[in-house]
CSV table of C-alpha atoms and ligand atoms in Angstrom, one decimal:
chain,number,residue,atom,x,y,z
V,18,UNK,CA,141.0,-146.3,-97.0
V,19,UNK,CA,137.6,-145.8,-98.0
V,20,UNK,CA,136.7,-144.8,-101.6
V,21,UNK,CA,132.7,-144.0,-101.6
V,22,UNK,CA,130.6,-144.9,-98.7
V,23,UNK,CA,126.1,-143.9,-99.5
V,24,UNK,CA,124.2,-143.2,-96.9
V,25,UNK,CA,120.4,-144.4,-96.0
V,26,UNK,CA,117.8,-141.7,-95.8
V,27,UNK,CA,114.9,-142.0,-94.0
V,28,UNK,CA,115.9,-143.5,-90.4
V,29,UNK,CA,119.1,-142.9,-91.3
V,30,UNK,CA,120.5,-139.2,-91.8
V,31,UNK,CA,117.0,-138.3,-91.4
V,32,UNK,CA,115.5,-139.5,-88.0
V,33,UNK,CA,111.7,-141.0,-87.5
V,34,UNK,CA,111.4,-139.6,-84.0
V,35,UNK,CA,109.6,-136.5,-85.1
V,36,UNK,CA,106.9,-138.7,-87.1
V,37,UNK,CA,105.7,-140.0,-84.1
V,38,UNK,CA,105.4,-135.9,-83.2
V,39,UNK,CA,103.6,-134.9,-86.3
V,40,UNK,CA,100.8,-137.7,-85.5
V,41,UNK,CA,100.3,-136.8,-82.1
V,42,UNK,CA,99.6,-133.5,-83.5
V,43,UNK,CA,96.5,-134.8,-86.4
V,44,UNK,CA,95.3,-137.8,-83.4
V,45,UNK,CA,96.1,-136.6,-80.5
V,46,UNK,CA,97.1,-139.3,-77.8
V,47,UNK,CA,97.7,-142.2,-80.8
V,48,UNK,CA,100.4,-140.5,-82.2
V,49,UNK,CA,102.9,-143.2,-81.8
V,50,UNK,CA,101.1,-146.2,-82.5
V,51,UNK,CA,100.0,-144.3,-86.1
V,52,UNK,CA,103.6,-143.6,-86.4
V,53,UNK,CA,104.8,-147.2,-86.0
V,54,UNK,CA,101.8,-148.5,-88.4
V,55,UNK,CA,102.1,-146.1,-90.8
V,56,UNK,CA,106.5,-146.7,-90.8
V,57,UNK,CA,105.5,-150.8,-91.2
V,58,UNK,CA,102.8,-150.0,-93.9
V,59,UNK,CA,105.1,-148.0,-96.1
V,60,UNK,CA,107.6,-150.8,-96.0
V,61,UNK,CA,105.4,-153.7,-96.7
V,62,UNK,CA,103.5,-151.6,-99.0
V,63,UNK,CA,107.2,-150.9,-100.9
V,64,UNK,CA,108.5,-154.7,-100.7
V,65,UNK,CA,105.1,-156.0,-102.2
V,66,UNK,CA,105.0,-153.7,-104.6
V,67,UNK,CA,108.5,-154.5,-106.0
V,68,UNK,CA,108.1,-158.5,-106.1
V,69,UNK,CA,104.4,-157.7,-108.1
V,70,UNK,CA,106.7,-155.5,-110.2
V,71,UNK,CA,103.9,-152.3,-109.8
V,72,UNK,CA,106.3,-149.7,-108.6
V,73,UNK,CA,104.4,-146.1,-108.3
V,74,UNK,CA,106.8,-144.0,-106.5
V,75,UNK,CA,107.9,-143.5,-102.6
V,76,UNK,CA,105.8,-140.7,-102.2
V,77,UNK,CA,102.4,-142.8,-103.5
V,78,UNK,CA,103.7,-145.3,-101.7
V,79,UNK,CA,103.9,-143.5,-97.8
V,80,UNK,CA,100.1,-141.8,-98.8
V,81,UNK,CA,98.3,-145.1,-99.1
V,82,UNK,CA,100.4,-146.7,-96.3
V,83,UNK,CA,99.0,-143.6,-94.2
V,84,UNK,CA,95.4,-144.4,-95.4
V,85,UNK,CA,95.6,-148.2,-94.5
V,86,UNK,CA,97.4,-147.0,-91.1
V,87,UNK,CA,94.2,-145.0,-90.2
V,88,UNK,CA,91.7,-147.6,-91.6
V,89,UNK,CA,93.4,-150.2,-89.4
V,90,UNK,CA,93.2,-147.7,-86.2
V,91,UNK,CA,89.5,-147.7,-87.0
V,92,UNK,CA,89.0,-143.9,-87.1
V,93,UNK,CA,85.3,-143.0,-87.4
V,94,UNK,CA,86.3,-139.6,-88.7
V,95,UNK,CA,88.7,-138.7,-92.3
V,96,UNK,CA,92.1,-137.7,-89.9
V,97,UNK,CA,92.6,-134.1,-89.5
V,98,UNK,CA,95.8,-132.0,-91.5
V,99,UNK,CA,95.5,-135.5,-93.8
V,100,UNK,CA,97.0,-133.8,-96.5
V,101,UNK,CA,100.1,-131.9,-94.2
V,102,UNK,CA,100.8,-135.1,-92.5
V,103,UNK,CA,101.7,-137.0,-95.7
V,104,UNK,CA,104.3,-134.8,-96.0
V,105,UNK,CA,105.8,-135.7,-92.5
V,106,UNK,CA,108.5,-137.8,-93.7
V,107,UNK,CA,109.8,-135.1,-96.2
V,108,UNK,CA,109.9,-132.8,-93.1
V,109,UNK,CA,111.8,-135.2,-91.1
V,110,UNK,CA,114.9,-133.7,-88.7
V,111,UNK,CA,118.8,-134.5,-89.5
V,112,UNK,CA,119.9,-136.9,-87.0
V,113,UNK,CA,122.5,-135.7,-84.1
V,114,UNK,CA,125.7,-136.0,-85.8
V,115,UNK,CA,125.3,-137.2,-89.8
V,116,UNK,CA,126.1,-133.7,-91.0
V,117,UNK,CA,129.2,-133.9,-89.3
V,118,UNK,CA,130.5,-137.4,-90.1
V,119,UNK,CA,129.7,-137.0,-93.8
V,120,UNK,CA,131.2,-133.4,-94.3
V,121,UNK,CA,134.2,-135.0,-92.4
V,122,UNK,CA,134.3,-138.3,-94.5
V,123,UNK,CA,133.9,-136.3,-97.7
V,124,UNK,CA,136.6,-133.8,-96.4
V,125,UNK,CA,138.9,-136.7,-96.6
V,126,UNK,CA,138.4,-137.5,-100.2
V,127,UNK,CA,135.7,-140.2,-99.7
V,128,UNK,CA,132.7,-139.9,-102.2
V,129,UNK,CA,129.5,-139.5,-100.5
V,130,UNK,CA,126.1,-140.2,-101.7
V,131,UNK,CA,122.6,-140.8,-100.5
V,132,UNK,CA,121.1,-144.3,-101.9
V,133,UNK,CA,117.2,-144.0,-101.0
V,134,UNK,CA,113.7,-145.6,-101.5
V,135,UNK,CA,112.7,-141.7,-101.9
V,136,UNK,CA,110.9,-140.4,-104.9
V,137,UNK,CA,113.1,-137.7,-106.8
V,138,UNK,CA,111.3,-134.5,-106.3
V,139,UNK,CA,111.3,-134.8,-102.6
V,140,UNK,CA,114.8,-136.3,-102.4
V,141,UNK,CA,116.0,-133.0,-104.0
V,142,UNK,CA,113.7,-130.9,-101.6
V,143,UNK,CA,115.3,-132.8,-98.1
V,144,UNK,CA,118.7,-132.1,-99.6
V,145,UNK,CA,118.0,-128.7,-100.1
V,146,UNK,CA,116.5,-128.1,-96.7
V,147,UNK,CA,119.2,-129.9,-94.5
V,148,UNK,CA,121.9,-128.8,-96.8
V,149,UNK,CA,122.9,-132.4,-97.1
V,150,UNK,CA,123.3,-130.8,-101.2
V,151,UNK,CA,126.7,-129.3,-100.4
V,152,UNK,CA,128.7,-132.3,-99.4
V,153,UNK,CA,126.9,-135.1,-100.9
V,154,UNK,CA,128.1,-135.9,-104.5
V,155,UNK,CA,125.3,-138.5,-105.9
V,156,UNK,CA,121.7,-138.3,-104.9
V,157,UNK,CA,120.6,-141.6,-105.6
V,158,UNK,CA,116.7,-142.2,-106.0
V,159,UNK,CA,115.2,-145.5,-106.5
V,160,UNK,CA,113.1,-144.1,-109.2
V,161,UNK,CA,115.8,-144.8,-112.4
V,162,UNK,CA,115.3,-148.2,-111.1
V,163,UNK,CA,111.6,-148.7,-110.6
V,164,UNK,CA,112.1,-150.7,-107.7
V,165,UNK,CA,112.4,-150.4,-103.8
V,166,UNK,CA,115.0,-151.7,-101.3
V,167,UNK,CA,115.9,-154.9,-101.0
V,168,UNK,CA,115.7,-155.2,-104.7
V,169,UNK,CA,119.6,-155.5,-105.9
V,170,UNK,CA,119.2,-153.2,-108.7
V,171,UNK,CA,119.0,-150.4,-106.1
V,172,UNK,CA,122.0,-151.4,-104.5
V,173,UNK,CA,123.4,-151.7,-107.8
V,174,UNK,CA,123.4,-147.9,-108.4
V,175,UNK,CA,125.9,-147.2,-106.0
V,176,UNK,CA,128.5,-149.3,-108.3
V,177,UNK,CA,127.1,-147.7,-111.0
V,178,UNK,CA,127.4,-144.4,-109.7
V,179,UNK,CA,130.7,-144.7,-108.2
V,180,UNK,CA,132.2,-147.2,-110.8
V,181,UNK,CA,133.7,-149.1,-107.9
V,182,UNK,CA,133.3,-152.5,-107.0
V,183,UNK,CA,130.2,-153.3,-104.7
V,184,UNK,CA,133.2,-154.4,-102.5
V,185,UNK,CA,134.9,-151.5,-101.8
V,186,UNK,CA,131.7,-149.7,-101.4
V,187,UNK,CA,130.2,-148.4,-97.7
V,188,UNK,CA,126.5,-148.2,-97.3
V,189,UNK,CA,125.3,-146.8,-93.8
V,190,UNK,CA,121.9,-147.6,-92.7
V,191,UNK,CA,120.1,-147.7,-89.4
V,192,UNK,CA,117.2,-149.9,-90.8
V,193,UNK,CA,118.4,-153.6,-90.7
V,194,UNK,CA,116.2,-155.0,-93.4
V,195,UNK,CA,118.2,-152.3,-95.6
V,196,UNK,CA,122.0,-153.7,-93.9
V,197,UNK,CA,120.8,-157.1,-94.6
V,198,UNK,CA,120.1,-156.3,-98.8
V,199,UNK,CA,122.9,-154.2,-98.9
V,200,UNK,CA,125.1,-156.7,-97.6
V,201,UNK,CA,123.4,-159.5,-99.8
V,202,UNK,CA,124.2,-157.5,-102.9
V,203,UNK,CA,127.4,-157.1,-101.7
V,204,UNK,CA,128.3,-153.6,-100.3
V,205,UNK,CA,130.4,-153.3,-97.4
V,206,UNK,CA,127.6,-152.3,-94.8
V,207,UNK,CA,127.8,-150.4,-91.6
V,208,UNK,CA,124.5,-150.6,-89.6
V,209,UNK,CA,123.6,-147.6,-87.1
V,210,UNK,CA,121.7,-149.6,-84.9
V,211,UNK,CA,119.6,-147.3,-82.7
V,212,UNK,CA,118.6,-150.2,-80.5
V,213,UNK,CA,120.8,-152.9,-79.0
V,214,UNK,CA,118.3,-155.8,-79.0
V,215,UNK,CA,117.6,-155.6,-82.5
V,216,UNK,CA,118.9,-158.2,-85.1
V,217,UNK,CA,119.4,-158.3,-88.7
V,218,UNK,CA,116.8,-160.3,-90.4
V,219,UNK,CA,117.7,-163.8,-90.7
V,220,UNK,CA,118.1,-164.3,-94.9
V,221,UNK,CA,121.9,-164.9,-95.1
V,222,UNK,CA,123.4,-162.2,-94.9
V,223,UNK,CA,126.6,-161.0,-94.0
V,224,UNK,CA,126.9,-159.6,-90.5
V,225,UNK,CA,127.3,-155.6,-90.7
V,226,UNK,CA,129.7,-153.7,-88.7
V,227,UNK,CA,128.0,-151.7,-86.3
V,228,UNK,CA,128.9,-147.9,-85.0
V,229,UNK,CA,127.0,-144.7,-84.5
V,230,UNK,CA,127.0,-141.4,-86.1
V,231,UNK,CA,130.0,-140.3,-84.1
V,232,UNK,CA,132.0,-143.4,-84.5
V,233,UNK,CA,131.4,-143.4,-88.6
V,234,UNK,CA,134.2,-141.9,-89.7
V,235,UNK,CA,137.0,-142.9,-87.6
V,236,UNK,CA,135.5,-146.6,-88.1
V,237,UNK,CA,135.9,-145.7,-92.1
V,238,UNK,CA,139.3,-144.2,-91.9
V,239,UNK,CA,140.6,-147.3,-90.4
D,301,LAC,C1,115.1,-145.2,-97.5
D,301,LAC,C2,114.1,-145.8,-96.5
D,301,LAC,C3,113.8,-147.2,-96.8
D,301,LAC,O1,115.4,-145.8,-98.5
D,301,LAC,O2,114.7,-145.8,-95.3
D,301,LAC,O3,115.4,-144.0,-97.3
């Protein structure tokens, strides 16, 4: 039976589709390739940053991945609602189904937490909004750690949080680079993989389980 299983956030209980709808709205007609830059900036931005040990937090972090995204898109003009659109990922929709699966997971005795890359402040305010607050017991921000995923001592929150055994912990993600550090590190992963073609990065990793948001808690109970 499952003891504590944490949860990915952005991608994962929240969903990126409606980024792609808040950039159509400030470049209309580019919305989804400034989506899809801006998504790969704030990662890259995040991993450098960790190995140069310069962490600033998530939120300084998605701002100046937006700027380089519009710099590389060659805008002659400064992008419209600039200012409201860095907020886009805060403003993010639940995904289909990870309200239910982790009110149903916790209703069976399983801790639940959310183990994210966000800065604090805006963790708390996408908890508050989606009411993820109610059934989530640790709200995990990367900020204690000063790092960003895939650095292990993000992962290692969730042991220390739980004071389990990264073994007999489940970490759900839909972003495979996050299955692969979780899994490095040692968590029991289950990857929500939104696309069937896509593959876990190859750096050694165990493979992850795979299921969607439906299938999550039966898959756990088992
Ligand atoms: C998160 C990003 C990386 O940690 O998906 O929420």
């Amino acid at each position: 039976m499952t003891e504590a299983v944490y949860f990915d956030l952005f991608g994962t209980l929240l969903e990126l589709d409606g980024l792609g709808a808040a950039c159509e709205q400030a470049l209309p007609d580019r919305g989804a390739q400034l989506a899809a830059t801006w998504r790969a900036r704030q990662l890259e931005i995040s991993w450098l940053r960790t190995a140069m040990r310069a962490f600033v937090d998530f939120d300084q972090v998605t701002g100046d991945a937006l700027d380089a995204a519009v710099d590389e898109l060659g805008l002659r003009r400064p992008l419209e609602g600039r200012k409201r659109l860095s907020r886009a990922f805060a403003e993010l929709d639940l995904a289909p189904g990870a309200h239910d699966a982790v009110r149903e997971l916790r209703a069976d005795g399983v801790r639940t937490g959310v183990l994210t890359n966000a800065a604090s402040g805006t963790l708390r305010t996408v908890l508050e909004r989606t009411r993820l607050d109610a059934i989530l017991d640790d709200a995990l921000s990367v900020d204690a750690v000063a790092a960003f995923k895939p650095d292990p001592s993000v992962y290692r929150m969730a042991t220390d949080a739980s004071g389990l055994p990264a073994h007999r912990i489940e970490f759900v993600t839909a972003n495979g680079w996050d299955a692969a550090g979780a899994g490095a590190f040692g968590l029991r992963v289950v990857w929500l993989r939104a696309d069937p073609r896509a593959r876990i990065p190859r750096v050694g990793a165990p493979v992850p389980r795979i299921a969607t948001w439906r299938t999550l808690a039966e898959m756990l109970r088992s």
